[in-house]
PDB file of C-alpha atoms and ligand atoms in Angstrom:
ATOM      1  CA  MET L1458       0.000   0.000   0.000  1.00  0.00           C
ATOM      2  CA  PHE L1459       2.669   2.464   1.090  1.00  0.00           C
ATOM      3  CA  ASP L1460       4.817   1.351  -1.839  1.00  0.00           C
ATOM      4  CA  ASN L1461       1.965   1.988  -4.237  1.00  0.00           C
ATOM      5  CA  LEU L1462       1.404   5.442  -2.813  1.00  0.00           C
ATOM      6  CA  LYS L1463       5.083   6.205  -2.976  1.00  0.00           C
ATOM      7  CA  ARG L1464       5.188   5.080  -6.592  1.00  0.00           C
ATOM      8  CA  HIS L1465       2.086   7.087  -7.369  1.00  0.00           C
ATOM      9  CA  PHE L1466       3.629  10.247  -6.003  1.00  0.00           C
ATOM     10  CA  SER L1467       7.026   9.706  -7.533  1.00  0.00           C
ATOM     11  CA  ARG L1468       5.306   9.206 -10.909  1.00  0.00           C
ATOM     12  CA  ASN L1469       3.469  12.490 -10.515  1.00  0.00           C
ATOM     13  CA  ILE L1470       6.709  14.208  -9.690  1.00  0.00           C
ATOM     14  CA  ALA L1471       8.226  12.587 -12.746  1.00  0.00           C
ATOM     15  CA  ASP L1472       5.362  14.007 -14.814  1.00  0.00           C
ATOM     16  CA  GLN L1473       6.022  17.432 -13.422  1.00  0.00           C
ATOM     17  CA  GLU L1474       9.686  17.114 -14.165  1.00  0.00           C
ATOM     18  CA  GLY L1475       8.792  16.627 -17.787  1.00  0.00           C
ATOM     19  CA  ARG L1476       9.713  13.019 -18.247  1.00  0.00           C
ATOM     20  CA  VAL L1477       6.442  11.984 -19.842  1.00  0.00           C
ATOM     21  CA  PRO L1478       6.016  13.123 -23.457  1.00  0.00           C
ATOM     22  CA  PRO L1479       2.721  14.696 -24.611  1.00  0.00           C
ATOM     23  CA  GLY L1480      -0.180  12.284 -25.033  1.00  0.00           C
ATOM     24  CA  GLN L1481       1.522   9.496 -23.034  1.00  0.00           C
ATOM     25  CA  TYR L1482       0.548   7.908 -19.700  1.00  0.00           C
ATOM     26  CA  VAL L1483       2.856   6.097 -17.303  1.00  0.00           C
ATOM     27  CA  THR L1484       2.425   2.382 -16.771  1.00  0.00           C
ATOM     28  CA  GLU L1485       4.087   0.067 -14.263  1.00  0.00           C
ATOM     29  CA  LYS L1486       3.390  -2.885 -16.532  1.00  0.00           C
ATOM     30  CA  PHE L1487       5.507  -3.966 -19.432  1.00  0.00           C
ATOM     31  CA  PRO L1488       3.053  -4.516 -22.298  1.00  0.00           C
ATOM     32  CA  VAL L1489       4.026  -6.873 -25.108  1.00  0.00           C
ATOM     33  CA  LEU L1490       3.451  -5.576 -28.638  1.00  0.00           C
ATOM     34  CA  HIS L1491       4.483  -6.941 -31.989  1.00  0.00           C
ATOM     35  CA  TYR L1492       3.249  -8.161 -35.317  1.00  0.00           C
ATOM     36  CA  GLY L1493       3.474 -11.905 -35.961  1.00  0.00           C
ATOM     37  CA  ASN L1494       5.036 -14.759 -34.047  1.00  0.00           C
ATOM     38  CA  VAL L1495       7.598 -15.032 -31.267  1.00  0.00           C
ATOM     39  CA  PRO L1496      10.665 -17.035 -32.310  1.00  0.00           C
ATOM     40  CA  HIS L1497      11.812 -19.847 -30.049  1.00  0.00           C
ATOM     41  CA  TYR L1498      15.323 -21.212 -30.243  1.00  0.00           C
ATOM     42  CA  THR L1499      16.455 -24.665 -29.304  1.00  0.00           C
ATOM     43  CA  ASP L1500      20.204 -24.447 -29.865  1.00  0.00           C
ATOM     44  CA  LEU L1501      21.371 -20.835 -29.895  1.00  0.00           C
ATOM     45  CA  GLU L1502      25.010 -21.794 -30.380  1.00  0.00           C
ATOM     46  CA  LYS L1503      24.167 -23.561 -33.628  1.00  0.00           C
ATOM     47  CA  THR L1504      21.182 -21.642 -34.966  1.00  0.00           C
ATOM     48  CA  TRP L1505      21.571 -18.001 -33.952  1.00  0.00           C
ATOM     49  CA  ASP L1506      23.842 -15.376 -35.439  1.00  0.00           C
ATOM     50  CA  LEU L1507      24.026 -11.622 -35.797  1.00  0.00           C
ATOM     51  CA  ARG L1508      25.135 -10.272 -39.159  1.00  0.00           C
ATOM     52  CA  VAL L1509      26.313  -6.848 -40.289  1.00  0.00           C
ATOM     53  CA  TRP L1510      26.472  -5.792 -43.938  1.00  0.00           C
ATOM     54  CA  GLY L1511      26.106  -2.891 -46.332  1.00  0.00           C
ATOM     55  CA  GLU L1512      28.267   0.228 -46.224  1.00  0.00           C
ATOM     56  CA  LEU L1513      31.190  -1.235 -44.292  1.00  0.00           C
ATOM     57  CA  GLU L1514      34.602  -2.567 -45.331  1.00  0.00           C
ATOM     58  CA  SER L1515      33.290  -6.140 -45.363  1.00  0.00           C
ATOM     59  CA  PRO L1516      30.289  -8.007 -44.008  1.00  0.00           C
ATOM     60  CA  ALA L1517      30.769  -9.851 -40.721  1.00  0.00           C
ATOM     61  CA  GLN L1518      28.908 -12.149 -38.411  1.00  0.00           C
ATOM     62  CA  PHE L1519      28.868 -13.196 -34.781  1.00  0.00           C
ATOM     63  CA  ASP L1520      27.716 -16.498 -33.414  1.00  0.00           C
ATOM     64  CA  PHE L1521      25.983 -16.506 -30.064  1.00  0.00           C
ATOM     65  CA  ASN L1522      29.111 -16.967 -27.937  1.00  0.00           C
ATOM     66  CA  GLN L1523      31.114 -14.417 -29.888  1.00  0.00           C
ATOM     67  CA  PHE L1524      28.382 -11.852 -29.438  1.00  0.00           C
ATOM     68  CA  ARG L1525      27.955 -12.593 -25.760  1.00  0.00           C
ATOM     69  CA  SER L1526      31.669 -12.094 -25.133  1.00  0.00           C
ATOM     70  CA  LEU L1527      31.501  -8.431 -26.218  1.00  0.00           C
ATOM     71  CA  PRO L1528      31.681  -5.855 -23.407  1.00  0.00           C
ATOM     72  CA  THR L1529      28.326  -4.672 -22.061  1.00  0.00           C
ATOM     73  CA  ILE L1530      26.978  -1.696 -20.170  1.00  0.00           C
ATOM     74  CA  SER L1531      23.852  -1.210 -18.068  1.00  0.00           C
ATOM     75  CA  ILE L1532      21.563   1.755 -18.430  1.00  0.00           C
ATOM     76  CA  THR L1533      18.369   3.101 -16.881  1.00  0.00           C
ATOM     77  CA  THR L1534      16.055   4.879 -19.275  1.00  0.00           C
ATOM     78  CA  ASP L1535      12.439   5.753 -20.041  1.00  0.00           C
ATOM     79  CA  ILE L1536      10.629   4.115 -22.956  1.00  0.00           C
ATOM     80  CA  HIS L1537       7.648   5.452 -24.890  1.00  0.00           C
ATOM     81  CA  CYS L1538       5.291   3.391 -27.037  1.00  0.00           C
ATOM     82  CA  VAL L1539       3.236   5.009 -29.781  1.00  0.00           C
ATOM     83  CA  THR L1540       0.161   3.264 -28.304  1.00  0.00           C
ATOM     84  CA  ARG L1541       0.595   5.870 -25.517  1.00  0.00           C
ATOM     85  CA  TRP L1542       2.189   4.004 -22.657  1.00  0.00           C
ATOM     86  CA  SER L1543       5.476   5.168 -21.221  1.00  0.00           C
ATOM     87  CA  LYS L1544       7.539   3.262 -18.707  1.00  0.00           C
ATOM     88  CA  LEU L1545      10.031   5.115 -16.547  1.00  0.00           C
ATOM     89  CA  ASP L1546      13.371   3.949 -15.198  1.00  0.00           C
ATOM     90  CA  THR L1547      13.653   0.696 -17.121  1.00  0.00           C
ATOM     91  CA  HIS L1548      16.955  -1.186 -16.621  1.00  0.00           C
ATOM     92  CA  TRP L1549      18.745  -2.740 -19.549  1.00  0.00           C
ATOM     93  CA  GLU L1550      22.055  -4.417 -20.202  1.00  0.00           C
ATOM     94  CA  GLY L1551      23.688  -5.048 -23.536  1.00  0.00           C
ATOM     95  CA  VAL L1552      26.358  -3.997 -25.982  1.00  0.00           C
ATOM     96  CA  GLN L1553      26.360  -0.265 -26.564  1.00  0.00           C
ATOM     97  CA  PHE L1554      25.961   0.296 -30.311  1.00  0.00           C
ATOM     98  CA  LYS L1555      28.867   2.773 -30.276  1.00  0.00           C
ATOM     99  CA  GLU L1556      31.044   0.111 -28.683  1.00  0.00           C
ATOM    100  CA  PHE L1557      29.780  -2.542 -31.120  1.00  0.00           C
ATOM    101  CA  LEU L1558      31.196  -0.494 -34.003  1.00  0.00           C
ATOM    102  CA  HIS L1559      34.697  -1.122 -32.618  1.00  0.00           C
ATOM    103  CA  HIS L1560      34.158  -4.859 -33.099  1.00  0.00           C
ATOM    104  CA  ILE L1561      33.029  -4.844 -36.739  1.00  0.00           C
ATOM    105  CA  PRO L1562      34.786  -3.834 -39.981  1.00  0.00           C
ATOM    106  CA  ALA L1563      35.053  -0.058 -40.435  1.00  0.00           C
ATOM    107  CA  LEU L1564      32.014   1.781 -41.734  1.00  0.00           C
ATOM    108  CA  LYS L1565      32.383   3.466 -45.086  1.00  0.00           C
ATOM    109  CA  PRO L1566      32.053   7.250 -44.985  1.00  0.00           C
ATOM    110  CA  GLU L1567      28.750   6.936 -46.890  1.00  0.00           C
ATOM    111  CA  ALA L1568      27.104   4.983 -44.061  1.00  0.00           C
ATOM    112  CA  ALA L1569      24.345   7.199 -42.666  1.00  0.00           C
ATOM    113  CA  PHE L1570      21.370   4.928 -41.914  1.00  0.00           C
ATOM    114  CA  VAL L1571      20.872   1.611 -40.193  1.00  0.00           C
ATOM    115  CA  VAL L1572      18.171  -0.965 -40.807  1.00  0.00           C
ATOM    116  CA  ALA L1573      17.626  -3.513 -38.055  1.00  0.00           C
ATOM    117  CA  HIS L1574      16.633  -6.921 -39.448  1.00  0.00           C
ATOM    118  CA  CYS L1575      14.769  -9.394 -37.274  1.00  0.00           C
ATOM    119  CA  ASP L1576      13.549 -12.958 -37.334  1.00  0.00           C
ATOM    120  CA  PHE L1577      10.462 -13.348 -39.546  1.00  0.00           C
ATOM    121  CA  GLY L1578      11.386 -10.306 -41.620  1.00  0.00           C
ATOM    122  CA  PHE L1579      10.535  -7.397 -39.321  1.00  0.00           C
ATOM    123  CA  THR L1580      12.671  -4.310 -39.976  1.00  0.00           C
ATOM    124  CA  ALA L1581      13.132  -0.903 -38.361  1.00  0.00           C
ATOM    125  CA  ASN L1582      15.197   1.991 -39.698  1.00  0.00           C
ATOM    126  CA  VAL L1583      17.196   4.444 -37.588  1.00  0.00           C
ATOM    127  CA  PRO L1584      19.645   7.165 -38.680  1.00  0.00           C
ATOM    128  CA  LEU L1585      23.246   6.328 -37.759  1.00  0.00           C
ATOM    129  CA  GLU L1586      23.465   9.602 -35.851  1.00  0.00           C
ATOM    130  CA  VAL L1587      20.639   8.468 -33.552  1.00  0.00           C
ATOM    131  CA  MET L1588      22.238   5.037 -33.164  1.00  0.00           C
ATOM    132  CA  MET L1589      25.349   6.786 -31.810  1.00  0.00           C
ATOM    133  CA  ASP L1590      23.458   7.993 -28.710  1.00  0.00           C
ATOM    134  CA  ASP L1591      24.986   6.661 -25.489  1.00  0.00           C
ATOM    135  CA  ASN L1592      21.767   4.843 -24.592  1.00  0.00           C
ATOM    136  CA  VAL L1593      21.367   2.834 -27.790  1.00  0.00           C
ATOM    137  CA  LEU L1594      22.019  -0.810 -26.960  1.00  0.00           C
ATOM    138  CA  LEU L1595      21.965  -4.211 -28.522  1.00  0.00           C
ATOM    139  CA  ALA L1596      20.206  -5.348 -25.383  1.00  0.00           C
ATOM    140  CA  TYR L1597      19.811  -8.811 -23.922  1.00  0.00           C
ATOM    141  CA  LYS L1598      18.984  -8.253 -20.269  1.00  0.00           C
ATOM    142  CA  TYR L1599      16.025  -6.454 -18.802  1.00  0.00           C
ATOM    143  CA  ASP L1600      15.895  -5.796 -15.064  1.00  0.00           C
ATOM    144  CA  GLY L1601      18.897  -8.034 -14.509  1.00  0.00           C
ATOM    145  CA  GLN L1602      17.383 -11.052 -16.302  1.00  0.00           C
ATOM    146  CA  GLU L1603      17.677 -12.420 -19.816  1.00  0.00           C
ATOM    147  CA  LEU L1604      14.965 -10.908 -22.009  1.00  0.00           C
ATOM    148  CA  SER L1605      11.832 -13.015 -22.076  1.00  0.00           C
ATOM    149  CA  PRO L1606      10.915 -14.478 -25.499  1.00  0.00           C
ATOM    150  CA  ASP L1607       8.039 -11.959 -25.768  1.00  0.00           C
ATOM    151  CA  HIS L1608      10.337  -9.019 -25.185  1.00  0.00           C
ATOM    152  CA  GLY L1609      12.947 -10.069 -27.710  1.00  0.00           C
ATOM    153  CA  PHE L1610      15.138 -12.927 -26.435  1.00  0.00           C
ATOM    154  CA  PRO L1611      17.961 -13.388 -27.229  1.00  0.00           C
ATOM    155  CA  LEU L1612      18.645  -9.862 -28.534  1.00  0.00           C
ATOM    156  CA  ARG L1613      16.813  -6.654 -29.279  1.00  0.00           C
ATOM    157  CA  LEU L1614      17.665  -3.174 -30.323  1.00  0.00           C
ATOM    158  CA  LEU L1615      16.986  -0.446 -27.761  1.00  0.00           C
ATOM    159  CA  VAL L1616      16.579   3.120 -29.071  1.00  0.00           C
ATOM    160  CA  PRO L1617      15.007   4.965 -26.131  1.00  0.00           C
ATOM    161  CA  SER L1618      14.857   8.377 -27.813  1.00  0.00           C
ATOM    162  CA  LYS L1619      12.318   7.115 -30.381  1.00  0.00           C
ATOM    163  CA  TYR L1620       8.893   5.523 -30.075  1.00  0.00           C
ATOM    164  CA  PHE L1621       9.407   1.945 -29.038  1.00  0.00           C
ATOM    165  CA  TRP L1622       8.573   0.375 -32.407  1.00  0.00           C
ATOM    166  CA  LYS L1623      12.130   1.263 -33.515  1.00  0.00           C
ATOM    167  CA  SER L1624      13.433  -0.980 -30.711  1.00  0.00           C
ATOM    168  CA  ALA L1625      13.384  -4.087 -32.864  1.00  0.00           C
ATOM    169  CA  LYS L1626      13.005  -7.405 -31.057  1.00  0.00           C
ATOM    170  CA  TRP L1627      14.688 -10.681 -32.112  1.00  0.00           C
ATOM    171  CA  LEU L1628      17.464  -8.767 -33.810  1.00  0.00           C
ATOM    172  CA  ARG L1629      19.514 -10.782 -36.328  1.00  0.00           C
ATOM    173  CA  GLY L1630      21.192  -8.200 -38.505  1.00  0.00           C
ATOM    174  CA  LEU L1631      22.213  -4.595 -38.970  1.00  0.00           C
ATOM    175  CA  GLU L1632      22.394  -3.203 -42.472  1.00  0.00           C
ATOM    176  CA  PHE L1633      24.301   0.022 -43.053  1.00  0.00           C
ATOM    177  CA  LEU L1634      23.010   2.252 -45.835  1.00  0.00           C
ATOM    178  CA  SER L1635      23.878   5.541 -47.500  1.00  0.00           C
ATOM    179  CA  GLN L1636      20.167   6.317 -48.054  1.00  0.00           C
ATOM    180  CA  ASP L1637      17.276   5.898 -45.675  1.00  0.00           C
ATOM    181  CA  LYS L1638      14.977   2.908 -46.234  1.00  0.00           C
ATOM    182  CA  LEU L1639      11.644   2.635 -44.425  1.00  0.00           C
ATOM    183  CA  GLY L1640      11.128  -0.236 -42.001  1.00  0.00           C
ATOM    184  CA  PHE L1641       8.028  -2.303 -41.287  1.00  0.00           C
ATOM    185  CA  TRP L1642       5.901   0.147 -39.266  1.00  0.00           C
ATOM    186  CA  GLU L1643       7.297   3.129 -41.128  1.00  0.00           C
ATOM    187  CA  ARG L1644       5.875   1.666 -44.355  1.00  0.00           C
ATOM    188  CA  TYR L1645       2.539   1.141 -42.591  1.00  0.00           C
ATOM    189  CA  GLY L1646       2.085   4.847 -41.994  1.00  0.00           C
ATOM    190  CA  TYR L1647       4.007   5.516 -38.813  1.00  0.00           C
ATOM    191  CA  ASN L1648       6.197   8.595 -38.754  1.00  0.00           C
ATOM    192  CA  ASN L1649       9.736   7.882 -39.859  1.00  0.00           C
ATOM    193  CA  HIS L1650      11.216  10.263 -37.250  1.00  0.00           C
ATOM    194  CA  ALA L1651       9.225   8.864 -34.317  1.00  0.00           C
ATOM    195  CA  ASP L1652      10.261  11.473 -31.747  1.00  0.00           C
ATOM    196  CA  PRO L1653       7.878  11.101 -28.769  1.00  0.00           C
ATOM    197  CA  TRP L1654       8.586  14.659 -27.603  1.00  0.00           C
ATOM    198  CA  LYS L1655       7.314  16.019 -30.921  1.00  0.00           C
ATOM    199  CA  GLU L1656       4.485  13.455 -31.053  1.00  0.00           C
ATOM    200  CA  GLU L1657       5.698  12.204 -34.403  1.00  0.00           C
ATOM    201  CA  ARG L1658       3.278   9.269 -34.366  1.00  0.00           C
ATOM    202  CA  TYR L1659       1.939   8.974 -37.894  1.00  0.00           C
ATOM    203  CA  ALA L1660       3.194   9.995 -41.301  1.00  0.00           C
ATOM    204  CA  GLU L1661       1.686  13.204 -42.642  1.00  0.00           C
TER     205      GLU L1661
HETATM  206  N1  MTE V 871      10.751  -8.008 -34.414  1.00  0.00           N
HETATM  207  C1  MTE V 871       9.837  -7.105 -34.001  1.00  0.00           C
HETATM  208  N2  MTE V 871      10.222  -6.152 -33.147  1.00  0.00           N
HETATM  209  C2  MTE V 871       9.330  -5.232 -32.716  1.00  0.00           C
HETATM  210  C3  MTE V 871       7.996  -5.253 -33.169  1.00  0.00           C
HETATM  211  C4  MTE V 871       7.619  -6.268 -34.087  1.00  0.00           C
HETATM  212  O1  MTE V 871       6.457  -6.348 -34.556  1.00  0.00           O
HETATM  213  N3  MTE V 871       8.560  -7.193 -34.464  1.00  0.00           N
HETATM  214  N4  MTE V 871       7.110  -4.303 -32.727  1.00  0.00           N
HETATM  215  C5  MTE V 871       7.654  -3.069 -32.170  1.00  0.00           C
HETATM  216  C6  MTE V 871       6.662  -2.349 -31.421  1.00  0.00           C
HETATM  217  S1  MTE V 871       5.380  -1.690 -32.323  1.00  0.00           S
HETATM  218  C7  MTE V 871       6.786  -2.087 -30.082  1.00  0.00           C
HETATM  219  S2  MTE V 871       5.736  -1.035 -29.287  1.00  0.00           S
HETATM  220  C8  MTE V 871       7.841  -2.749 -29.270  1.00  0.00           C
HETATM  221  C9  MTE V 871       7.235  -3.430 -28.073  1.00  0.00           C
HETATM  222  O2  MTE V 871       8.225  -4.031 -27.300  1.00  0.00           O
HETATM  223  P1  MTE V 871       7.784  -4.876 -26.040  1.00  0.00           P
HETATM  224  O3  MTE V 871       6.857  -5.964 -26.541  1.00  0.00           O
HETATM  225  O4  MTE V 871       9.031  -5.397 -25.430  1.00  0.00           O
HETATM  226  O5  MTE V 871       7.045  -3.934 -25.123  1.00  0.00           O
HETATM  227  O6  MTE V 871       8.557  -3.704 -30.020  1.00  0.00           O
HETATM  228  C10 MTE V 871       8.893  -3.284 -31.312  1.00  0.00           C
HETATM  229  N5  MTE V 871       9.761  -4.268 -31.865  1.00  0.00           N
HETATM  230 MO1   MO V 872       4.312  -0.185 -30.919  1.00  0.00          MO
END
């Protein structure tokens, strides 16, 4: 009871401090949202990989153990879904995208956009400049635990500065491009820029 009250008040303070973008409400839950099926893996070491290709010196790939041996960081951040829920102070651990770039072949100077490719063909596009934010992760732990299958196990992208649809679950590849290319929801009429603070929900 006291905990609930405390949370209630701290959320209101958070609102006042301007942490909740326009048109959003704060939830304590962690809703699950996606199109299509949740992949289940039996033998990650044999069946999972993460590939990078496009505007870089050469394509490359990581198997599960190679990827999991990369250095990680932990962050606390707020996330905002276009369906109007926001969740404050979420804890994530994973490989910082900026750091990840040190472990793959050099990007070509033309590289300016990234498309995240996921199991079952889902894609999400993010400008490279946005990917360079300190809080962009290739994330595999949430709240100290491995991601659940619903939330993207064994790897998801985390781009907290954009509506949450850009945070692609079940990430399997990153494509580097010189030109922007719309992803799955972006083609379905969502706003390519997806800034929750500007309420960039839908395409004009
Ligand atoms: N692979 C994949 N990732 C996805 C989606 C999807 O349909 N497929 N949906 C996006 C949308 S619309 C949202 S709001 C978030 C939801 O993440 P959550 O289920 O962990 O809350 O995942 C995003 N990542
Ligand atoms: Mo969403």
